[in-house]
Coordinates of C-alpha atoms and ligand atoms in Angstrom, one line a residue:
X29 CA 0.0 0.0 0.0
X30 CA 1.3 3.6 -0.9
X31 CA 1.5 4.3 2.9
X32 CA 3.8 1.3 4.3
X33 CA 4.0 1.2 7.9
X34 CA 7.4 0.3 9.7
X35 CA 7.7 -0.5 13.4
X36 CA 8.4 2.9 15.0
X37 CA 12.7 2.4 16.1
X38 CA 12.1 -0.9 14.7
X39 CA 13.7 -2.3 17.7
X40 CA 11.3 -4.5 20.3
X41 CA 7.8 -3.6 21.5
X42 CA 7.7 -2.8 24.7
X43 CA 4.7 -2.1 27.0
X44 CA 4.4 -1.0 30.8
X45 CA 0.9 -0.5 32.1
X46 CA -1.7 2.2 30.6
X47 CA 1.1 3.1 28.3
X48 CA 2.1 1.4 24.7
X49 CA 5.2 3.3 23.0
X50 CA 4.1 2.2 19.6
X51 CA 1.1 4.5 18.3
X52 CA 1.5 7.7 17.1
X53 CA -0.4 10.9 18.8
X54 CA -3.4 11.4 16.9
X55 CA -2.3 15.4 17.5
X56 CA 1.3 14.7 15.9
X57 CA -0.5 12.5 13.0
X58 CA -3.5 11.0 12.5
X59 CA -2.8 9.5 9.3
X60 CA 0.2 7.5 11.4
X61 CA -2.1 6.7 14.4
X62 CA -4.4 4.8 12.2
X63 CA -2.2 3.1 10.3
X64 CA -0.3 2.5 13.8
X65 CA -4.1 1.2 15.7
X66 CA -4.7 -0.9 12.0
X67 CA -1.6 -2.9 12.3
X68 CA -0.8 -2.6 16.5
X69 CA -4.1 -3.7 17.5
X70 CA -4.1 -6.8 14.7
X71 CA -6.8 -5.6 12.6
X72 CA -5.4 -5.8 8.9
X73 CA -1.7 -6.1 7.6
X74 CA -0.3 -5.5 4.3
X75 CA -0.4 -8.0 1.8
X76 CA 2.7 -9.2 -1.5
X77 CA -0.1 -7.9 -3.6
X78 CA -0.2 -4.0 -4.0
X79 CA -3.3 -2.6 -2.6
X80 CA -4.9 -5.5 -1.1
X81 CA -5.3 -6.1 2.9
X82 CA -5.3 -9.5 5.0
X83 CA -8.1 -8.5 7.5
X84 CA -6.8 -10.6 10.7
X85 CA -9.0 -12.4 13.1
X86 CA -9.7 -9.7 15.5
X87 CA -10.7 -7.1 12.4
X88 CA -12.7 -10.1 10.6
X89 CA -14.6 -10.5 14.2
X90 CA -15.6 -7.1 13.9
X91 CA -17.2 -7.0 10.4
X92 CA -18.8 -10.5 11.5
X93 CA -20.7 -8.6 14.3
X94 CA -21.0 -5.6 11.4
X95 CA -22.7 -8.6 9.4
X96 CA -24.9 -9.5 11.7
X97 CA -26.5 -6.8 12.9
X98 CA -27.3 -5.7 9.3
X99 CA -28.4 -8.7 7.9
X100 CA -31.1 -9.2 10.7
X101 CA -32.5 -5.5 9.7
X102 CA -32.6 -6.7 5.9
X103 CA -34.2 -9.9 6.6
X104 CA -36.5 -8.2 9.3
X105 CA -37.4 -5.6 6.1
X106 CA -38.3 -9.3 3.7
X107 CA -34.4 -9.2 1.9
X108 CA -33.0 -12.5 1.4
X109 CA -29.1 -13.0 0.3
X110 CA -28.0 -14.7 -2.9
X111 CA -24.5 -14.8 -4.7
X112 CA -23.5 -13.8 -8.2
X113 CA -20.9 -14.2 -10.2
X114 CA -17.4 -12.1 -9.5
X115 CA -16.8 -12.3 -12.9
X116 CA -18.8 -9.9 -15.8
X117 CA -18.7 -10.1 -19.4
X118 CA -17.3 -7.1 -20.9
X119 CA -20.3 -6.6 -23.5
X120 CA -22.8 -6.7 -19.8
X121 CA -20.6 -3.9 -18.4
X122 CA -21.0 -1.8 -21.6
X123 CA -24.6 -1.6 -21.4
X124 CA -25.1 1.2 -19.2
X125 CA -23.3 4.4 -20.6
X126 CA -23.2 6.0 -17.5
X127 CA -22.2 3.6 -15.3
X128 CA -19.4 2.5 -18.0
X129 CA -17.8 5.7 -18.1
X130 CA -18.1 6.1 -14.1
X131 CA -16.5 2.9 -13.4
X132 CA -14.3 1.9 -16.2
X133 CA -11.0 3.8 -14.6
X134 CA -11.3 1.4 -11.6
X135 CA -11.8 -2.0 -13.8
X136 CA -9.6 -4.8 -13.0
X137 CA -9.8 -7.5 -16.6
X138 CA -9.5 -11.2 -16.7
X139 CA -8.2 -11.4 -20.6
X140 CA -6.7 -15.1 -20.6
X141 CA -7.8 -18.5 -19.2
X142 CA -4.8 -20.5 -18.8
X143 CA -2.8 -20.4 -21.5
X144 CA -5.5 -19.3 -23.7
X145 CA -6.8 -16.0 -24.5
X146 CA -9.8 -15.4 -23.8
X147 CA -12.6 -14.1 -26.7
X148 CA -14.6 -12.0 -23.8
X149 CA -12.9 -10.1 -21.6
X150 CA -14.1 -10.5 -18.4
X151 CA -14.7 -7.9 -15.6
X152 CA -13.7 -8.7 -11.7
X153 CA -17.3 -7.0 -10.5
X154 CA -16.8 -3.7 -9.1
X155 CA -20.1 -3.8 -8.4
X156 CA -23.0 -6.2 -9.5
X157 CA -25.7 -4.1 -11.1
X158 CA -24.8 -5.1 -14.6
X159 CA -25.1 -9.1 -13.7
X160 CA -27.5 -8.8 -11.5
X161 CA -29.6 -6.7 -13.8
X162 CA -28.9 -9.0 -16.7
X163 CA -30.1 -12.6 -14.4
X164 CA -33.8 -9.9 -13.2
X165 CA -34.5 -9.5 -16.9
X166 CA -35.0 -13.6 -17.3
X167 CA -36.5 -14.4 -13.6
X168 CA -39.1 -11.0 -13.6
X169 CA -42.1 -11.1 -15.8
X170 CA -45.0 -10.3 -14.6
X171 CA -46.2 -8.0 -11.9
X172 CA -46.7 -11.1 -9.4
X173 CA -42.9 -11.7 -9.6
X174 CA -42.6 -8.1 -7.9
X175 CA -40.8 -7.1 -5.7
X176 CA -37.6 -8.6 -5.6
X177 CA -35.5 -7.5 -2.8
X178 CA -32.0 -9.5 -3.0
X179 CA -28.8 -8.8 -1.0
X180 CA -25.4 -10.0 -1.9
X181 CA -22.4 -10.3 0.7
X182 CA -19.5 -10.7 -1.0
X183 CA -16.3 -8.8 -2.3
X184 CA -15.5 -6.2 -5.3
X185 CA -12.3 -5.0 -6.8
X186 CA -11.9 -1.2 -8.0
X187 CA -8.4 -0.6 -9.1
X188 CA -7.1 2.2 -6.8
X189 CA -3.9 4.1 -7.0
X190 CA -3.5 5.3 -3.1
X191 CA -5.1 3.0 -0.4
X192 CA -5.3 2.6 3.5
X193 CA -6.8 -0.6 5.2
X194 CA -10.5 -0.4 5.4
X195 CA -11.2 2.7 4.3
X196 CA -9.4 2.0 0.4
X197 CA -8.4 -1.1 -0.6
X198 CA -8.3 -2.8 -4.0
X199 CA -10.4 -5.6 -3.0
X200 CA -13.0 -5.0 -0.3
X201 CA -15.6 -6.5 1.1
X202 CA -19.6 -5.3 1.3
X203 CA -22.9 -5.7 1.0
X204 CA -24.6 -5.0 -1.9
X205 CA -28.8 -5.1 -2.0
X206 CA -30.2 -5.2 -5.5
X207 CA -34.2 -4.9 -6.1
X208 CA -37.1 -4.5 -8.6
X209 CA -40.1 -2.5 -8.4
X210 CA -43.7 -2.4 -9.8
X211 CA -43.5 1.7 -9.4
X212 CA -41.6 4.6 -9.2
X213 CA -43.3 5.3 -5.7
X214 CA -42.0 1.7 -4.0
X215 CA -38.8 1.9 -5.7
X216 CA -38.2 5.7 -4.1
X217 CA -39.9 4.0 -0.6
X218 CA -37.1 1.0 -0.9
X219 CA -34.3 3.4 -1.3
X220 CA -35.4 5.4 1.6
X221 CA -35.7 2.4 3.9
X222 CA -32.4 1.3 3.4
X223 CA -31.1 4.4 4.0
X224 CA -32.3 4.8 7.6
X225 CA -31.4 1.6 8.3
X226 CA -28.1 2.3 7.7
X227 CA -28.5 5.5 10.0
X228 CA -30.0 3.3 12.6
X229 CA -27.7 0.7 12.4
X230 CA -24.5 3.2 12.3
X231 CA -25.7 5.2 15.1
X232 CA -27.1 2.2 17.2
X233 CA -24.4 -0.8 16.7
X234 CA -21.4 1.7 15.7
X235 CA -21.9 4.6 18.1
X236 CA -21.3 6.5 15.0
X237 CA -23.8 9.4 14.6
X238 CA -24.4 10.3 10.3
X239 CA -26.1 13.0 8.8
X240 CA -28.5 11.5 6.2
X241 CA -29.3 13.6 2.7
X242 CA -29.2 13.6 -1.0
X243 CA -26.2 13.3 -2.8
X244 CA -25.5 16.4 -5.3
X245 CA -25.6 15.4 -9.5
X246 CA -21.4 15.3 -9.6
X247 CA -21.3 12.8 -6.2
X248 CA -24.1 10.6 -7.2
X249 CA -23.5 7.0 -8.2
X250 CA -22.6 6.2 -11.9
X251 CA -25.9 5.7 -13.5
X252 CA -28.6 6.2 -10.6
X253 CA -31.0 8.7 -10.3
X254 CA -30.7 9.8 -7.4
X255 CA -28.2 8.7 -4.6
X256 CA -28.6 9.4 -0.9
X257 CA -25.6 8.6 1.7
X258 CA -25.0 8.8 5.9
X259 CA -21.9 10.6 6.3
X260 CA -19.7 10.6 9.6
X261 CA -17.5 13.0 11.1
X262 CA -14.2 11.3 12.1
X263 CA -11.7 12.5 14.6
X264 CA -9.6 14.4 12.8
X265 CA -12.9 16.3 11.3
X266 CA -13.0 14.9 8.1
X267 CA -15.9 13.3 6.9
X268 CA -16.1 9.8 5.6
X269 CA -19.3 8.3 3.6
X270 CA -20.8 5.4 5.7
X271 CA -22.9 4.1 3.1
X272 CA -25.0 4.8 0.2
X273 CA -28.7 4.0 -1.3
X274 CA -29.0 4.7 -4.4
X275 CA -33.0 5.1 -6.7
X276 CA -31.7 3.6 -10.0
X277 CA -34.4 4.9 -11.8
X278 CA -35.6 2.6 -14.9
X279 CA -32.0 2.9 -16.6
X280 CA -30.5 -0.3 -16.1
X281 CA -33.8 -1.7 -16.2
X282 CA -33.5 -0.3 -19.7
X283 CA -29.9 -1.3 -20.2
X284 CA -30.8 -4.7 -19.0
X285 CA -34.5 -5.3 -20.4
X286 CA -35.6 -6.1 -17.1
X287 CA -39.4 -5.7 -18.2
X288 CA -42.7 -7.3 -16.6
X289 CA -46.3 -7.4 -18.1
X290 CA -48.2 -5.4 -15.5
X291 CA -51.8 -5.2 -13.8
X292 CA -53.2 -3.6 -17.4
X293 CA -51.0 -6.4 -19.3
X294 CA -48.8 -3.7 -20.7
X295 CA -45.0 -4.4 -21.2
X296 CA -43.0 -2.2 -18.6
X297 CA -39.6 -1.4 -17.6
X298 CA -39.0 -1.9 -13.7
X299 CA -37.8 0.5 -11.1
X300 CA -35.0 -0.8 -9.5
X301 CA -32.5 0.6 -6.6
X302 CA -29.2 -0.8 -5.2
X303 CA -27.1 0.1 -2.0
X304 CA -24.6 -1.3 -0.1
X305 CA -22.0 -0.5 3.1
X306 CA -18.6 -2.2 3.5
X307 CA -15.6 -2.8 5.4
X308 CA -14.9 0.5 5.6
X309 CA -17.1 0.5 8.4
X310 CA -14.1 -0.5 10.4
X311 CA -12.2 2.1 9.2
X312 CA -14.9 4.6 10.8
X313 CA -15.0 3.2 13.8
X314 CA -11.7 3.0 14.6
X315 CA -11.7 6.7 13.5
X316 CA -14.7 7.9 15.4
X317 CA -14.1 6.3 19.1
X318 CA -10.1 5.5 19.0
X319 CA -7.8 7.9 21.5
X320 CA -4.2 7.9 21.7
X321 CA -4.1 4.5 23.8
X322 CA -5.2 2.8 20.5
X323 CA -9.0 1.7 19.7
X324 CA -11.9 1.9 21.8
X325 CA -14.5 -0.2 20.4
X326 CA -18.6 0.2 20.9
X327 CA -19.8 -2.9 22.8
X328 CA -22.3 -3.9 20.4
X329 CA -19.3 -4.3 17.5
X330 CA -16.3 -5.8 19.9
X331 CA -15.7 -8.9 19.7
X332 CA -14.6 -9.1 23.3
X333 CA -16.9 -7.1 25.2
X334 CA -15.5 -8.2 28.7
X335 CA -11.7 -9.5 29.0
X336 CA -10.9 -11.2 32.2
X337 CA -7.4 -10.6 33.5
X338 CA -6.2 -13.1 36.5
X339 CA -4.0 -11.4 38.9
X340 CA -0.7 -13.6 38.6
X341 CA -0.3 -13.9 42.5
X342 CA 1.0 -17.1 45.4
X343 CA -0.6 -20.0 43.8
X344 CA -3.3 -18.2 41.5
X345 CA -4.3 -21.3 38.7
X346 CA -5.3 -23.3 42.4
X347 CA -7.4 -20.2 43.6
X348 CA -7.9 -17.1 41.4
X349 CA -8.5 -19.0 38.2
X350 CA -11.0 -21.2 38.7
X351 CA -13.1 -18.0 40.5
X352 CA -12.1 -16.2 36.9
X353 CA -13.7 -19.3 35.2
X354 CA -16.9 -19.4 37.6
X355 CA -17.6 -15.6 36.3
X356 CA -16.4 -16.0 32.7
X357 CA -19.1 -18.9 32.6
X358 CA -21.5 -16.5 34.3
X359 CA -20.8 -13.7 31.8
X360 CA -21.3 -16.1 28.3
X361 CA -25.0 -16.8 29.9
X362 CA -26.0 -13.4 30.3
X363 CA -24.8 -13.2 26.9
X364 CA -21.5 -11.6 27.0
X365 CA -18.3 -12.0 24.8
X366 CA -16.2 -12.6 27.2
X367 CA -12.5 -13.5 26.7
X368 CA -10.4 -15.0 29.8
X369 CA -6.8 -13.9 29.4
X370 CA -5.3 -16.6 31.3
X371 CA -1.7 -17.1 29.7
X372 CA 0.8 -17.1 31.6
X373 CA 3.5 -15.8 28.7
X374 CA 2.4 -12.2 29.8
X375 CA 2.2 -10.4 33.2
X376 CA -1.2 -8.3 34.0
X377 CA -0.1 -5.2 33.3
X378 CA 1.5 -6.3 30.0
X379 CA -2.8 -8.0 29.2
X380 CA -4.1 -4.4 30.8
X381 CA -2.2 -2.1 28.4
X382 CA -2.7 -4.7 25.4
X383 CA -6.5 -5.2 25.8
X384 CA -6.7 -1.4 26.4
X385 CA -5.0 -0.7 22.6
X386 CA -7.0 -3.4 21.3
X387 CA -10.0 -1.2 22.7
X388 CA -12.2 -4.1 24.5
X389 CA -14.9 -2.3 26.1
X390 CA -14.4 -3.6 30.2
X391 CA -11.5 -4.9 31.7
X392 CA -12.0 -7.3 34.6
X393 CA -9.5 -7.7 36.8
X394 CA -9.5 -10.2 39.9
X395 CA -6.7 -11.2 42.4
X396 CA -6.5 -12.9 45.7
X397 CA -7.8 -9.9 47.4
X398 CA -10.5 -9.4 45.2
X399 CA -11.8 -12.9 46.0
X400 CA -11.3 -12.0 49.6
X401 CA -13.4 -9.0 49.7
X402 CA -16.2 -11.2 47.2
X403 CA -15.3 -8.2 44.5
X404 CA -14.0 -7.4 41.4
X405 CA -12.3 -4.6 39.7
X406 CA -14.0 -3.4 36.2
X407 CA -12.0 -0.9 34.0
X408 CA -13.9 1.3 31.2
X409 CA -12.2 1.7 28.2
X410 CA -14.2 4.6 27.5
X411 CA -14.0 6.8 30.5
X412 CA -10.6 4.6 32.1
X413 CA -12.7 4.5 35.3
X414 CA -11.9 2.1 38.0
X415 CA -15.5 0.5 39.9
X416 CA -15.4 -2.1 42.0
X417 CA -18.5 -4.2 42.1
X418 CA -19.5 -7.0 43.9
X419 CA -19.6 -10.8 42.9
X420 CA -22.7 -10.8 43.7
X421 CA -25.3 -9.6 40.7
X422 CA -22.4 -9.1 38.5
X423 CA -23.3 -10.3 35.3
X424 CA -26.1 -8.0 35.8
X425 CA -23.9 -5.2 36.4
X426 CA -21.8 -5.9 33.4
X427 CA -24.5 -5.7 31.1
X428 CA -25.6 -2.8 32.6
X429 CA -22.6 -1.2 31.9
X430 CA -22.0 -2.4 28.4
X431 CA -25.4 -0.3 27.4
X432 CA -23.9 2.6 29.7
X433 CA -20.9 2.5 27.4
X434 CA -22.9 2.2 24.0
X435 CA -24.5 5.4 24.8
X436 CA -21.8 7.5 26.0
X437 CA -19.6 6.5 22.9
X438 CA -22.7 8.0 21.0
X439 CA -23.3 11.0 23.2
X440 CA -19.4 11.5 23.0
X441 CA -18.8 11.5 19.3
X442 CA -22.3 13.5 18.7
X443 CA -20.9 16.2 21.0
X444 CA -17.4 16.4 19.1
X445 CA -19.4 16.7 15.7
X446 CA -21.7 19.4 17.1
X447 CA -18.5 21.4 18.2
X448 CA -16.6 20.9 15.1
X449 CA -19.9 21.9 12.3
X450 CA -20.5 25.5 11.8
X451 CA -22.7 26.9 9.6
X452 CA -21.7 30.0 7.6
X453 CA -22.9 32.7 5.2
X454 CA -20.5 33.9 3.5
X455 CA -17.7 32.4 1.3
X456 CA -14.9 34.1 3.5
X457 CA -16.5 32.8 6.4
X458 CA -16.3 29.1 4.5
X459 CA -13.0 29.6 3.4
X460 CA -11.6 30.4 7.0
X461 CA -13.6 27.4 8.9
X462 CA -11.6 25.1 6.0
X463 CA -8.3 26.7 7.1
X464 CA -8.9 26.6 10.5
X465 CA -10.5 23.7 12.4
X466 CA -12.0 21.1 10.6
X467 CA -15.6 19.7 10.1
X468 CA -18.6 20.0 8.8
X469 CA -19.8 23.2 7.3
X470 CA -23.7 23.7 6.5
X471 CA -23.7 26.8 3.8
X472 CA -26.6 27.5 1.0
X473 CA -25.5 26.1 -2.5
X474 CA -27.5 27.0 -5.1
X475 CA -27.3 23.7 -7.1
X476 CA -24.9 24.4 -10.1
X477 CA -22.5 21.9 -10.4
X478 CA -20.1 24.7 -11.2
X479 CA -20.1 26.6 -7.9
X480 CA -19.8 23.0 -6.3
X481 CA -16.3 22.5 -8.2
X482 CA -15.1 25.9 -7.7
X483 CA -16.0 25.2 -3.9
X484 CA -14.1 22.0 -3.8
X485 CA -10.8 23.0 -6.2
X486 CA -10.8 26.3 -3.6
X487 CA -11.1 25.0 -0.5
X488 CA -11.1 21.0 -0.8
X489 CA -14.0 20.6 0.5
X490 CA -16.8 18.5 -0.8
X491 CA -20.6 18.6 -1.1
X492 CA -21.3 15.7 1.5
X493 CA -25.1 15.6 1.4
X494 CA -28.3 18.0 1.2
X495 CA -30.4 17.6 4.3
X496 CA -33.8 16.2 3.3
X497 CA -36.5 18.8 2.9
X498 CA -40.0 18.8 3.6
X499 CA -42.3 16.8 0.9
X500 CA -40.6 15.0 -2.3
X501 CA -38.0 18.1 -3.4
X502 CA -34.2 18.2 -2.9
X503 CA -33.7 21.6 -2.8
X504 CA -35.3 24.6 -0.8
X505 CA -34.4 27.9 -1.6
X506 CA -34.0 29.6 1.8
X507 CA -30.4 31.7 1.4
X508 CA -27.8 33.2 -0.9
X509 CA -25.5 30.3 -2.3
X510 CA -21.9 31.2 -0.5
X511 CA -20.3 31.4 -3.8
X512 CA -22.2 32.8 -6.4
X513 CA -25.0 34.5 -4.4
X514 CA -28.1 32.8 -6.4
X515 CA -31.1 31.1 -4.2
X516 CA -29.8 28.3 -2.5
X517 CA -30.7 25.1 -0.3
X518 CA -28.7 24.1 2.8
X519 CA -25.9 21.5 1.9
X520 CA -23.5 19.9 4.1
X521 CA -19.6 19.9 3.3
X522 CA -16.6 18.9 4.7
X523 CA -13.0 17.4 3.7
X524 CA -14.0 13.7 3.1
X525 CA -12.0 10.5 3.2
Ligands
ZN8 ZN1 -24.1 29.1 -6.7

């Protein structure tokens, strides 16, 4: 990857408690602390092939709970998953001019089978409209075979020139829903659905709080409509897109002949949408919640929301661990993720200062005079508070405190986007708030594509989304456009990821 990370001193890690020498300040860099959390706390690692990450257990255990929780809300919403081929003929991708010339930079091309050249060039998806669309045409035709709402999990390839793990990799993986609609109305109603699900499930599994809206004409996806996105704020005060739904209109139901005989036995195109989120949901978590003691993960998303350490005291395996093991068993029941950090290769505060960079949630530690007083000691992550609670009722208490920590991850990274979005009316004012401190900026843009690229070539900044406006419009003239001064709608912008 263009930013290659080598130990810092290259010399042995060392650790003493609540202190880890090898991540970067986020103040000195916060490029280099994320690369430093990525690769310290054994999320990703570089890969022989350029641009392309190994996510590691603890990072794949992650985007399993990511899975999860978003998969229930499809199905819950009548999606089912299916799987589609990674590769597309060339001739499939063409079909859609649009979407040709938005992705075709980004293609990666299988031109040889074996030894033998191959008569089709075939695509590696970079996403699966063009498949997808092609297989709807021959299953869909009739209104009866309407809707169909299909998700695929799986991973694309868009050829990129400068990457960072999860947030722009070669190869990624994602979700990526795909359906068909009688009407205009339900496809609109489909695309809107998904999109606050994504804004629920961001701001309720991720603690990441988005700002929902339209996507201006330049940002919208190649071929679509109309595209709406959640966008985050991370700690550095750039913005990073959390996901995307997108109201595909009938064009690659057009492209594709996906066409149904409907009520009044007339031939029709459908309306179809797609929309998808991917791994670069790690990347946004890590960059919303993470401090300068490494990651801090939401307890909904860690894969370890509790990690028992053992204080290594006397003869601890005959007395302190077997208590360890009554309460780690206690803890899985209530439905914990509970990890018991029992080797002995490490000393406790070696595990405290690890666990605490790897950003589990609750430490719990418990020694021979814990077990005396019938207590143990619980460290947030969050907060680094110290609470002893009693043996007594404390799987209750844990779980108590996982919610308590859910929600002030949330409050916490609401209040830091809050004090770092302004909202300005004049393009001095703009200019300045880019120079200064970053964020979000809410100004009035009047909708020409041309003040947006002057905007973005002057100050860097990027047209992030349009709030959503009462009733079915995008835009609602209440204000001068900052740069040219014509009628203009509220938009948010920021430097984006
Ligand atoms: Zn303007």
């Amino acid at each position: 990857m263009a930013e290659q990370v080598a130990g810092k001193g290259g010399g042995k890690e060392t650790a003493k408690e609540g202190q880890l020498t090898e991540i970067t300040p986020q103040s000195e860099d916060f490029s280099r602390w994320y690369l430093d959390v990525v690769r310290r706390a054994e999320l990703a690692d570089y890969t022989p092939v350029k641009g392309c990450m190994a996510i590691r257990p603890y990072g794949y255990a992650i985007w399993e709970l990511i899975q999860q929780a978003l998969d229930r809300r499809f199905k819950a919403t009548g999606h089912v998953n299916a799987y589609f081929p990674l590769f597309i003929p060339e001739k499939l991708l063409m079909r859609e001019a649009e979407h040709v010339e938005g992705f075709s930079p980004q293609v990666a091309w299988v031109t040889k089978g074996g030894d033998e050249e191959l008569e089709e060039r075939l695509a590696i998806r970079p996403t699966s409209e063009a498949i997808i669309g092609t297989l709807y045409s021959k299953w869909i035709k009739s209104w009866r075979d309407l809707p169909v709402l299909i998700n695929q999990w799986a991973n694309v390839v868009r050829w990129e020139k400068v990457t960072r793990p999860f947030l722009r990799t070669t190869e990624f993986l994602w979700q990526e829903g795909h359906t068909a609609h009688e009407t205009e109305g339900e496809a609109q109603e489909e695309t809107m659905r998904i999109l606050a699900i994504y804004k629920d499930f961001a701001e309720t599994e991720l603690a990441m709080p988005v700002v929902d809206g339209q996507k201006s004409e330049s940002e919208k996806f190649a071929g679509a409509s109309r595209t709406y996105s959640i966008e985050a704020l991370m700690g550095d005060g750039r913005a990073l897109q959390a996901g995307t739904s997108h109201n595909l209109g009938q064009n690659f139901a057009k492209a594709f002949e996906i066409q149904f005989q409907g009520r009044d036995k007339a031939l029709q195109f459908a309306w179809t949408t797609s929309w998808g989120v991917s791994t670069r949901l790690i990347g946004g978590v890590i960059m919303t919640h993470g401090d300068d003691r490494g990651l801090i993960l939401p307890p909904r998303v860690a894969p370890f929301q509790v990690v028992i350490v053992p204080i290594s005291r006397g003869n601890w395996q005959e007395t302190v661990l077997p208590r360890a093991r009554e309460i780690q068993d206690d803890l899985v029941r209530a439905g914990v993720r509970v990890k018991l950090d029992d080797s002995e290769a490490n000393t406790p505060g070696w595990k405290f200062a690890e666990w605490e960079m790897r950003g589990a949630p609750l430490r719990l530690e418990i020694g021979p005079k814990d077990i005396e007083k019938s207590q143990v000691l619980l460290a947030r992550r969050d907060t680094r508070e110290k609470l002893p609670t009693a043996m007594e009722g404390l799987a209750d208490a844990v779980v108590r405190l996982l919610a308590e920590i859910q929600q002030s991850l949330y409050d916490r990274a609401l209040k830091f986007r809050e004090e770092h979005t302004q909202r300005v009316s004049t393009y001095d004012e703009f200019k300045q708030v880019m120079e200064g401190r970053p964020g979000f900026v809410i100004a009035h843009w009047c909708g020409s594509a041309d003040c947006e690229a002057q905007i973005k070539s002057e100050t860097q900044a990027t047209l992030r989304n349009i709030p959503f406006n009462k009733g079915d419009v995008t835009l609602v003239f209440t204000g001068p456009c900052v740069k040219c001064g014509k009628e203009g709608s509220e938009a948010w912008f920021a430097k984006a990821y």
